[in-house]
Short mmCIF file of C-alpha atoms in Angstrom, two decimals:
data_model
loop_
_atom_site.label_atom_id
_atom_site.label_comp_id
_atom_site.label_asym_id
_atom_site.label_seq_id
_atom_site.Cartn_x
_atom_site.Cartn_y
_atom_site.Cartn_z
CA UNK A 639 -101.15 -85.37 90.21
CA UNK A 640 -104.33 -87.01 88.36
CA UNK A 641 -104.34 -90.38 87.72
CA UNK A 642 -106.91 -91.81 85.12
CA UNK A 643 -107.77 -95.73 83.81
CA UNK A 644 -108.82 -97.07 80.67
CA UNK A 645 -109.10 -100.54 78.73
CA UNK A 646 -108.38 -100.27 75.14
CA UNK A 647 -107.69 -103.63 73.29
CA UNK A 648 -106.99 -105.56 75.96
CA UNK A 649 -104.91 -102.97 77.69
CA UNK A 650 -105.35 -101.29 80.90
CA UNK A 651 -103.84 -97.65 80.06
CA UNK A 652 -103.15 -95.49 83.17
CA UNK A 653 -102.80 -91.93 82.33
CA UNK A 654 -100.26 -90.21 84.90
CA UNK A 655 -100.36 -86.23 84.78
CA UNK A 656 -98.06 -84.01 86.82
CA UNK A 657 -95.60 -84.62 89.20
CA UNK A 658 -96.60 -87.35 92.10
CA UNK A 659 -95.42 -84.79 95.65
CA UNK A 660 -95.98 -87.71 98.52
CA UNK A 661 -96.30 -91.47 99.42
CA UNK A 662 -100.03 -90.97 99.57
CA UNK A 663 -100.42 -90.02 95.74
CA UNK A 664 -98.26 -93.31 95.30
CA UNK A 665 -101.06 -95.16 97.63
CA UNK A 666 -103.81 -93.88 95.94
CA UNK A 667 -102.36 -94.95 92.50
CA UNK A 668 -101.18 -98.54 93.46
CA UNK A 669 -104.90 -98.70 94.98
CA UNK A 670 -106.34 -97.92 91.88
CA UNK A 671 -104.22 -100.49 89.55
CA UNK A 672 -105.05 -103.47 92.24
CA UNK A 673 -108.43 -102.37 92.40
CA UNK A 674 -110.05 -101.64 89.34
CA UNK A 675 -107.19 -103.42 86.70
CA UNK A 676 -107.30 -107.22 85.98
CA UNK A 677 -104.38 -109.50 86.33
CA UNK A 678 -104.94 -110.84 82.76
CA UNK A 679 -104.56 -107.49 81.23
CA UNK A 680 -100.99 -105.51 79.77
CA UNK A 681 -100.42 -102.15 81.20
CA UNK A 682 -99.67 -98.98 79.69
CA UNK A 683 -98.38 -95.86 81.50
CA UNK A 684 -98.42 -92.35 80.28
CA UNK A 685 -96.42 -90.11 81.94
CA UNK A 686 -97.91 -86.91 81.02
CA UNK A 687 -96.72 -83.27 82.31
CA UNK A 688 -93.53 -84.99 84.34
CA UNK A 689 -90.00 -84.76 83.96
CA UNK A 690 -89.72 -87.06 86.73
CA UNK A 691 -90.88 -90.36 88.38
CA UNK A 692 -91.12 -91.17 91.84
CA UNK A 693 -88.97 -94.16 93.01
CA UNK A 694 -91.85 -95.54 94.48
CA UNK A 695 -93.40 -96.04 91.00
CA UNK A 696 -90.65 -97.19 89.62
CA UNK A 697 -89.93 -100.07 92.15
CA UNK A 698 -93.95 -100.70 91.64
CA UNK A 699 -93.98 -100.63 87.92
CA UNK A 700 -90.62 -103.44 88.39
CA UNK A 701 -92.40 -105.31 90.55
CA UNK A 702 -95.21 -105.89 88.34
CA UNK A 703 -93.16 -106.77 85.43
CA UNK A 704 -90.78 -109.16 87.13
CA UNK A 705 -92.67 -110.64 89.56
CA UNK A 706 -96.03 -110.10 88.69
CA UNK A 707 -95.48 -111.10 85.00
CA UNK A 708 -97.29 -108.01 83.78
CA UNK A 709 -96.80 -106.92 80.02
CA UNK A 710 -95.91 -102.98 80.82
CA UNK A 711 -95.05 -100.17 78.26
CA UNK A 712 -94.50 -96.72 79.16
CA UNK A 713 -95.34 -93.45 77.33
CA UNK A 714 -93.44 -90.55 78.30
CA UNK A 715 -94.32 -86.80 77.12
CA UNK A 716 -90.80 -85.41 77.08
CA UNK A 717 -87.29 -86.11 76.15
CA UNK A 718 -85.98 -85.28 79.68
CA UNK A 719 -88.10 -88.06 81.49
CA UNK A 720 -87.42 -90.43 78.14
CA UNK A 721 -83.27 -89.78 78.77
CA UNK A 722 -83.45 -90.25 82.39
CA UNK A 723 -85.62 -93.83 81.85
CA UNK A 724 -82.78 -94.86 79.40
CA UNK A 725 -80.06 -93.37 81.72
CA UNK A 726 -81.54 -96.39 84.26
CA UNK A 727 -81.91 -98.90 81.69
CA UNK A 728 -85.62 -98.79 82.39
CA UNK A 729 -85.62 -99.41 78.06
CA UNK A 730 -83.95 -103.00 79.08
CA UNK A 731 -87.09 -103.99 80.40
CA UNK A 732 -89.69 -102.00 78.86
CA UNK A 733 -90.63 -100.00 75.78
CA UNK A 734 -90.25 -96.78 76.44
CA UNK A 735 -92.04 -94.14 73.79
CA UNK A 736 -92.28 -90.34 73.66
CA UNK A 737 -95.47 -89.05 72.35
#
């Protein structure tokens, strides 16, 4: 997994590529959005190369929506992660995009 960070337009983008193996790769990537991300900012996730997310991230990326108060899309590289996002209701809450 390779996790990446940019701010475009007032967005923090965090590019996601590959499949996340451990809880340490989760560590390392929740480190990165409190450390180097402002609180101010929306968030954008790409999911690149993944036809899966950890339930860590998913927990993480709800926590920072609903009780956080973080504006969060998600861009997903494939129609098998974008189905399984839908299949729980992830698109209730967020705007899910394949790209």
């Amino acid at each position: 997994m390779e996790i990446s960070t940019r701010l475009i337009e007032n967005k923090s983008e965090i590019l996601i590529s590959g499949v996340m193996n451990d809880y340490a790769e989760y560590m390392e990537m929740k480190n990165i959005i409190k450390s180097k991300i402002a609180n101010d900012v929306g968030l954008v996730f790409y999911f690149m190369n993944a036809n899966s997310i950890s339930s860590y991230i998913l927990g993480y990326i709800l926590k920072l929506k609903e009780i956080d108060k973080r504006d969060i899309d998600i861009i997903v590289s494939n129609a098998k992660l974008y189905n399984f996002l839908c299949d729980i209701d992830f698109d209730d809450f967020f705007d899910i995009k394949i790209k």
